PDB file of C-alpha atoms in Angstrom:
ATOM      1  CA  UNK A   1     -15.335  30.161  79.914  1.00 80.00           C
ATOM      2  CA  UNK A   2     -18.384  31.701  78.311  1.00 91.00           C
ATOM      3  CA  UNK A   3     -20.058  33.239  81.380  1.00 94.00           C
ATOM      4  CA  UNK A   4     -23.496  34.836  81.099  1.00 94.00           C
ATOM      5  CA  UNK A   5     -26.416  35.604  83.385  1.00 96.00           C
ATOM      6  CA  UNK A   6     -30.077  34.950  82.692  1.00 96.00           C
ATOM      7  CA  UNK A   7     -32.957  36.225  84.787  1.00 94.00           C
ATOM      8  CA  UNK A   8     -34.886  33.441  86.473  1.00 95.00           C
ATOM      9  CA  UNK A   9     -38.011  32.741  84.429  1.00 94.00           C
ATOM     10  CA  UNK A  10     -40.494  29.940  83.795  1.00 92.00           C
ATOM     11  CA  UNK A  11     -38.111  28.285  81.300  1.00 93.00           C
ATOM     12  CA  UNK A  12     -35.178  27.928  83.703  1.00 92.00           C
ATOM     13  CA  UNK A  13     -36.687  27.977  87.193  1.00 92.00           C
ATOM     14  CA  UNK A  14     -36.909  24.202  87.572  1.00 94.00           C
ATOM     15  CA  UNK A  15     -33.201  23.746  86.813  1.00 92.00           C
ATOM     16  CA  UNK A  16     -32.257  26.677  89.046  1.00 92.00           C
ATOM     17  CA  UNK A  17     -34.222  25.189  91.936  1.00 90.00           C
ATOM     18  CA  UNK A  18     -32.100  22.029  91.590  1.00 90.00           C
ATOM     19  CA  UNK A  19     -28.829  23.884  92.273  1.00 87.00           C
ATOM     20  CA  UNK A  20     -27.146  22.731  95.487  1.00 80.00           C
ATOM     21  CA  UNK A  21     -24.230  23.698  97.682  1.00 67.00           C
ATOM     22  CA  UNK A  22     -21.964  21.274  99.522  1.00 57.00           C
ATOM     23  CA  UNK A  23     -23.091  20.047 102.932  1.00 58.00           C
ATOM     24  CA  UNK A  24     -20.298  21.943 104.719  1.00 52.00           C
ATOM     25  CA  UNK A  25     -21.632  25.217 103.232  1.00 50.00           C
ATOM     26  CA  UNK A  26     -25.090  24.870 104.782  1.00 58.00           C
ATOM     27  CA  UNK A  27     -25.907  27.935 106.851  1.00 53.00           C
ATOM     28  CA  UNK A  28     -23.711  30.274 104.812  1.00 56.00           C
ATOM     29  CA  UNK A  29     -26.420  31.013 102.240  1.00 63.00           C
ATOM     30  CA  UNK A  30     -30.166  30.539 101.978  1.00 69.00           C
ATOM     31  CA  UNK A  31     -31.505  27.890  99.635  1.00 72.00           C
ATOM     32  CA  UNK A  32     -32.306  28.936  96.085  1.00 75.00           C
ATOM     33  CA  UNK A  33     -35.975  28.363  96.897  1.00 84.00           C
ATOM     34  CA  UNK A  34     -35.771  30.802  99.843  1.00 84.00           C
ATOM     35  CA  UNK A  35     -33.983  33.365  97.653  1.00 82.00           C
ATOM     36  CA  UNK A  36     -36.632  33.151  94.938  1.00 83.00           C
ATOM     37  CA  UNK A  37     -39.404  33.514  97.506  1.00 91.00           C
ATOM     38  CA  UNK A  38     -37.712  36.653  98.807  1.00 87.00           C
ATOM     39  CA  UNK A  39     -37.367  37.977  95.234  1.00 88.00           C
ATOM     40  CA  UNK A  40     -41.102  37.407  94.722  1.00 90.00           C
ATOM     41  CA  UNK A  41     -41.863  39.416  97.852  1.00 90.00           C
ATOM     42  CA  UNK A  42     -39.407  42.235  97.076  1.00 85.00           C
ATOM     43  CA  UNK A  43     -39.262  43.180  93.419  1.00 87.00           C
ATOM     44  CA  UNK A  44     -35.979  45.065  93.900  1.00 89.00           C
ATOM     45  CA  UNK A  45     -34.124  41.706  93.767  1.00 92.00           C
ATOM     46  CA  UNK A  46     -32.821  40.404  90.455  1.00 95.00           C
ATOM     47  CA  UNK A  47     -32.342  36.621  90.682  1.00 95.00           C
ATOM     48  CA  UNK A  48     -30.201  35.186  87.888  1.00 95.00           C
ATOM     49  CA  UNK A  49     -28.925  31.838  86.749  1.00 95.00           C
ATOM     50  CA  UNK A  50     -25.193  31.719  86.074  1.00 96.00           C
ATOM     51  CA  UNK A  51     -24.253  29.917  82.873  1.00 96.00           C
ATOM     52  CA  UNK A  52     -21.069  28.761  81.245  1.00 95.00           C
ATOM     53  CA  UNK A  53     -22.274  28.524  77.684  1.00 93.00           C
ATOM     54  CA  UNK A  54     -25.435  26.414  77.928  1.00 92.00           C
ATOM     55  CA  UNK A  55     -24.523  24.843  81.303  1.00 94.00           C
ATOM     56  CA  UNK A  56     -26.241  26.218  84.384  1.00 94.00           C
ATOM     57  CA  UNK A  57     -23.473  26.403  86.991  1.00 93.00           C
ATOM     58  CA  UNK A  58     -24.841  28.699  89.691  1.00 93.00           C
ATOM     59  CA  UNK A  59     -27.170  31.346  91.013  1.00 93.00           C
ATOM     60  CA  UNK A  60     -26.902  34.957  92.139  1.00 95.00           C
ATOM     61  CA  UNK A  61     -29.251  37.644  93.344  1.00 94.00           C
ATOM     62  CA  UNK A  62     -28.584  41.372  93.489  1.00 95.00           C
ATOM     63  CA  UNK A  63     -30.569  44.547  93.971  1.00 94.00           C
ATOM     64  CA  UNK A  64     -30.691  48.209  94.889  1.00 94.00           C
ATOM     65  CA  UNK A  65     -31.911  49.334  98.311  1.00 86.00           C
ATOM     66  CA  UNK A  66     -32.856  52.981  97.893  1.00 80.00           C
ATOM     67  CA  UNK A  67     -33.416  53.532 101.626  1.00 71.00           C
ATOM     68  CA  UNK A  68     -29.890  52.500 102.720  1.00 73.00           C
ATOM     69  CA  UNK A  69     -26.983  54.891 103.101  1.00 64.00           C
ATOM     70  CA  UNK A  70     -27.060  58.429 101.756  1.00 67.00           C
ATOM     71  CA  UNK A  71     -27.767  57.444  98.128  1.00 76.00           C
ATOM     72  CA  UNK A  72     -28.961  53.853  98.485  1.00 82.00           C
ATOM     73  CA  UNK A  73     -26.860  50.709  98.256  1.00 90.00           C
ATOM     74  CA  UNK A  74     -26.408  48.086  95.576  1.00 95.00           C
ATOM     75  CA  UNK A  75     -26.156  44.600  97.071  1.00 94.00           C
ATOM     76  CA  UNK A  76     -24.752  41.355  95.754  1.00 94.00           C
ATOM     77  CA  UNK A  77     -27.000  39.478  98.114  1.00 87.00           C
ATOM     78  CA  UNK A  78     -26.581  35.854  97.054  1.00 88.00           C
ATOM     79  CA  UNK A  79     -23.945  33.957  95.112  1.00 90.00           C
ATOM     80  CA  UNK A  80     -23.438  30.249  94.751  1.00 89.00           C
ATOM     81  CA  UNK A  81     -21.746  27.838  92.412  1.00 88.00           C
ATOM     82  CA  UNK A  82     -23.466  24.452  92.215  1.00 89.00           C
ATOM     83  CA  UNK A  83     -21.653  21.695  94.100  1.00 87.00           C
ATOM     84  CA  UNK A  84     -20.896  19.862  90.832  1.00 92.00           C
ATOM     85  CA  UNK A  85     -18.976  22.879  89.518  1.00 90.00           C
ATOM     86  CA  UNK A  86     -17.142  23.933  92.692  1.00 82.00           C
ATOM     87  CA  UNK A  87     -13.375  23.565  92.665  1.00 82.00           C
ATOM     88  CA  UNK A  88     -13.202  24.101  88.902  1.00 89.00           C
ATOM     89  CA  UNK A  89     -12.054  27.730  88.993  1.00 89.00           C
ATOM     90  CA  UNK A  90     -15.419  29.414  88.461  1.00 92.00           C
ATOM     91  CA  UNK A  91     -15.809  31.688  91.499  1.00 89.00           C
ATOM     92  CA  UNK A  92     -13.390  34.512  90.669  1.00 93.00           C
ATOM     93  CA  UNK A  93     -14.095  34.768  86.918  1.00 94.00           C
ATOM     94  CA  UNK A  94     -17.847  34.569  87.512  1.00 95.00           C
ATOM     95  CA  UNK A  95     -17.712  37.187  90.263  1.00 95.00           C
ATOM     96  CA  UNK A  96     -15.658  39.513  88.059  1.00 95.00           C
ATOM     97  CA  UNK A  97     -18.318  39.242  85.333  1.00 95.00           C
ATOM     98  CA  UNK A  98     -21.120  39.598  87.872  1.00 96.00           C
ATOM     99  CA  UNK A  99     -19.536  42.732  89.337  1.00 95.00           C
ATOM    100  CA  UNK A 100     -19.294  44.195  85.837  1.00 95.00           C
ATOM    101  CA  UNK A 101     -22.937  43.253  85.145  1.00 94.00           C
ATOM    102  CA  UNK A 102     -24.129  44.850  88.395  1.00 95.00           C
ATOM    103  CA  UNK A 103     -22.008  47.972  87.840  1.00 95.00           C
ATOM    104  CA  UNK A 104     -23.309  48.383  84.290  1.00 93.00           C
ATOM    105  CA  UNK A 105     -26.943  47.814  85.319  1.00 93.00           C
ATOM    106  CA  UNK A 106     -26.953  50.241  88.266  1.00 93.00           C
ATOM    107  CA  UNK A 107     -24.079  52.560  87.250  1.00 91.00           C
ATOM    108  CA  UNK A 108     -22.929  52.330  90.868  1.00 91.00           C
ATOM    109  CA  UNK A 109     -19.667  53.241  92.609  1.00 91.00           C
ATOM    110  CA  UNK A 110     -19.951  50.578  95.327  1.00 95.00           C
ATOM    111  CA  UNK A 111     -21.271  47.045  95.725  1.00 96.00           C
ATOM    112  CA  UNK A 112     -22.110  45.635  99.143  1.00 96.00           C
ATOM    113  CA  UNK A 113     -22.358  42.066 100.386  1.00 95.00           C
ATOM    114  CA  UNK A 114     -22.404  40.338 103.736  1.00 92.00           C
ATOM    115  CA  UNK A 115     -21.031  37.068 105.039  1.00 90.00           C
ATOM    116  CA  UNK A 116     -20.661  35.096 108.219  1.00 85.00           C
ATOM    117  CA  UNK A 117     -17.339  35.316 110.021  1.00 79.00           C
ATOM    118  CA  UNK A 118     -16.604  31.611 109.607  1.00 82.00           C
ATOM    119  CA  UNK A 119     -17.147  31.552 105.821  1.00 81.00           C
ATOM    120  CA  UNK A 120     -13.378  31.636 105.266  1.00 86.00           C
ATOM    121  CA  UNK A 121     -13.348  30.546 101.615  1.00 85.00           C
ATOM    122  CA  UNK A 122     -15.842  33.224 100.534  1.00 87.00           C
ATOM    123  CA  UNK A 123     -13.968  35.831 102.584  1.00 92.00           C
ATOM    124  CA  UNK A 124     -10.714  35.053 100.750  1.00 92.00           C
ATOM    125  CA  UNK A 125     -12.409  35.162  97.356  1.00 91.00           C
ATOM    126  CA  UNK A 126     -14.142  38.481  98.035  1.00 93.00           C
ATOM    127  CA  UNK A 127     -11.022  40.061  99.529  1.00 95.00           C
ATOM    128  CA  UNK A 128      -9.055  38.895  96.481  1.00 94.00           C
ATOM    129  CA  UNK A 129     -11.477  40.868  94.321  1.00 95.00           C
ATOM    130  CA  UNK A 130     -11.092  44.032  96.385  1.00 95.00           C
ATOM    131  CA  UNK A 131     -14.000  43.825  98.837  1.00 96.00           C
ATOM    132  CA  UNK A 132     -13.194  45.230 102.278  1.00 96.00           C
ATOM    133  CA  UNK A 133     -15.023  45.013 105.603  1.00 94.00           C
ATOM    134  CA  UNK A 134     -16.614  48.321 106.549  1.00 93.00           C
ATOM    135  CA  UNK A 135     -17.228  47.579 110.252  1.00 92.00           C
ATOM    136  CA  UNK A 136     -21.000  47.177 109.870  1.00 91.00           C
ATOM    137  CA  UNK A 137     -23.208  44.154 110.507  1.00 90.00           C
ATOM    138  CA  UNK A 138     -26.389  43.322 108.620  1.00 85.00           C
ATOM    139  CA  UNK A 139     -29.693  42.408 110.278  1.00 82.00           C
ATOM    140  CA  UNK A 140     -28.609  38.750 110.627  1.00 83.00           C
ATOM    141  CA  UNK A 141     -25.257  39.566 112.209  1.00 85.00           C
ATOM    142  CA  UNK A 142     -23.222  39.015 109.054  1.00 88.00           C
ATOM    143  CA  UNK A 143     -20.223  41.267 108.460  1.00 93.00           C
ATOM    144  CA  UNK A 144     -20.670  43.738 105.603  1.00 94.00           C
ATOM    145  CA  UNK A 145     -18.056  44.115 102.881  1.00 95.00           C
ATOM    146  CA  UNK A 146     -17.936  46.796 100.206  1.00 96.00           C
ATOM    147  CA  UNK A 147     -16.199  47.004  96.855  1.00 96.00           C
ATOM    148  CA  UNK A 148     -15.277  50.524  95.784  1.00 95.00           C
ATOM    149  CA  UNK A 149     -15.517  50.825  91.982  1.00 93.00           C
ATOM    150  CA  UNK A 150     -14.438  54.498  91.746  1.00 84.00           C
ATOM    151  CA  UNK A 151     -10.794  53.588  91.028  1.00 63.00           C
TER     152      UNK A 151
END
């Protein structure tokens, strides 16, 4: 795998907007279009296309919320692998690279994310990478997980 991340721009936006999740994943994540609209409204979000070489395989969005916690919080807010590339072993290696990218960009000790209780597959993946529930809920009722990078 040759994983890299490219900011969404006018050259790749059309392809990124065509990314889809499987029908049984509806409700676990907003559409790419909704994510990009949110990123337009809040410049703290960094929406990126996920590539394996030249192939666009997914989408992620992350950002830093200065007003959260005692020193702000870095969030991995959205992550999806396109339905055509699911089940091919991308999630863990991509997330490992994405975590490194986010850590390097923000020089942070923790990364936060949230998910719905019934998103069992995502929960297993995130827990396998070291994320742990912290007992908090986000504004939509999703459970918050945190990855401690201070190890």
